[in-house]
């Protein structure tokens, strides 16, 4: 009803609840947005088939930010002012969530990020939530993995300085690795979207590290792993959730074989809820297996629908309070309780690239 006050607004039928979504459906991180969107759509379809929420159907309004800076602000401004959405789902990449969050906060429209892990996001304000763990945890998980499982002593860190996610995760990894008794042999930077990493990789090779932590996104990571081999840097490479895309192995091929990364979910490690989700997703999307972003997109929509139900209405402050009270929600990526900071304390999984697939290795609890 709120949007009806705006001239030229797109009216939502009174038997529908408009929910916004912004995602990178195209551009550099297109697989992030496509996957989270597919998971979100599946959840909304299932919720509506089961009768909807508060006697109404959820109407999902999706905007593509093309993986570009500036476009997430445009997207949420439109969703709020023109479409009159009652809440917003998005984004995967932390920099794009950080761009949208202040707008949602000042409009008092609850925002639920499925997968952004930079801690700063939920510090924006009390209307901002996420259903995933944060990078101080993820960085520590990979630091301990490098030190204790891979038994490395000196490692290099290669950071995308254009990405809030990458800068944060690099910092938390370094802190964790030093705390575990290891040494940082070299720290080099790149800009996401670069095509030539050989200069920095040659400098890393000169520092003679046991391994290299790359907290980047899959398109860059695949090229980095290829070029590392070309400069003769043949040590293990590993990273975080930003590696997760079918494109990592499509582009990286042999150069990413055997490498490790941490992420939120593995279809091989879930309970009953996860099994049902994998089946429903495959059925809906031509046999395709869901990745972590798909599972988190699905969970973000379920958590929001559950909160609207408990709120008993669609006012922003009521949905906010209900989201904040989420406890032990049985989600595909694990039990979700929203903590004081409006984050979710959840386990991470570590996977290894094996024969072009992501093989489940272990689960690390917070
Ligand atoms: N956590 C990443 C970020 O904050 C995004 C991401 C989540 C990427 C899950 C892949 C899988 O930018």
Short mmCIF file of N, CA and C in Angstrom, two decimals, residues 38 51 55 63 96 145 158 181 221 252 267-268 280-281 316 342 345 351 356:
data_model
loop_
_atom_site.label_atom_id
_atom_site.label_comp_id
_atom_site.label_asym_id
_atom_site.label_seq_id
_atom_site.Cartn_x
_atom_site.Cartn_y
_atom_site.Cartn_z
N UNK A 38 17.87 -18.10 -8.84
CA UNK A 38 17.15 -19.37 -9.05
C UNK A 38 16.70 -19.99 -7.73
N UNK A 51 0.19 -21.76 -0.32
CA UNK A 51 -0.82 -20.82 0.18
C UNK A 51 -0.32 -19.41 0.45
N UNK A 55 -2.13 -15.08 3.95
CA UNK A 55 -3.23 -15.18 2.99
C UNK A 55 -2.95 -14.52 1.65
N UNK A 63 15.70 -7.03 -9.91
CA UNK A 63 16.48 -6.06 -10.69
C UNK A 63 17.90 -6.59 -10.88
N UNK A 96 28.46 -4.85 -3.31
CA UNK A 96 27.16 -4.45 -3.84
C UNK A 96 26.09 -4.42 -2.74
N UNK A 145 43.16 -24.19 8.35
CA UNK A 145 43.29 -25.25 7.35
C UNK A 145 44.69 -25.23 6.72
N UNK A 158 47.09 -12.77 -1.83
CA UNK A 158 46.93 -12.00 -3.07
C UNK A 158 45.50 -11.44 -3.10
N UNK A 181 50.59 -19.29 14.38
CA UNK A 181 52.05 -19.49 14.41
C UNK A 181 52.72 -19.43 13.05
N UNK A 221 40.18 -15.56 -10.12
CA UNK A 221 40.92 -16.68 -9.51
C UNK A 221 41.34 -17.70 -10.57
N UNK A 252 39.41 -22.40 -15.48
CA UNK A 252 40.69 -22.78 -14.87
C UNK A 252 41.19 -24.17 -15.23
N UNK A 267 26.20 -29.91 -1.46
CA UNK A 267 25.04 -30.80 -1.58
C UNK A 267 25.31 -32.17 -0.95
N UNK A 268 26.59 -32.51 -0.73
CA UNK A 268 26.93 -33.82 -0.15
C UNK A 268 26.94 -33.82 1.37
N UNK A 280 14.31 -30.77 -5.56
CA UNK A 280 13.38 -29.78 -6.11
C UNK A 280 14.10 -28.84 -7.08
N UNK A 281 15.32 -28.48 -6.74
CA UNK A 281 16.09 -27.56 -7.59
C UNK A 281 16.41 -28.21 -8.93
N UNK A 316 7.64 -2.27 7.96
CA UNK A 316 9.08 -2.50 8.04
C UNK A 316 9.58 -2.84 9.44
N UNK A 342 22.73 -9.34 13.86
CA UNK A 342 21.89 -9.65 12.69
C UNK A 342 22.62 -10.48 11.63
N UNK A 345 25.20 -17.40 12.84
CA UNK A 345 26.36 -18.21 13.23
C UNK A 345 26.18 -19.59 12.63
N UNK A 351 35.91 -27.49 0.55
CA UNK A 351 35.83 -28.40 -0.60
C UNK A 351 37.14 -28.37 -1.37
N UNK A 356 37.24 -31.49 -11.89
CA UNK A 356 36.33 -30.42 -12.30
C UNK A 356 35.12 -30.23 -11.41
#
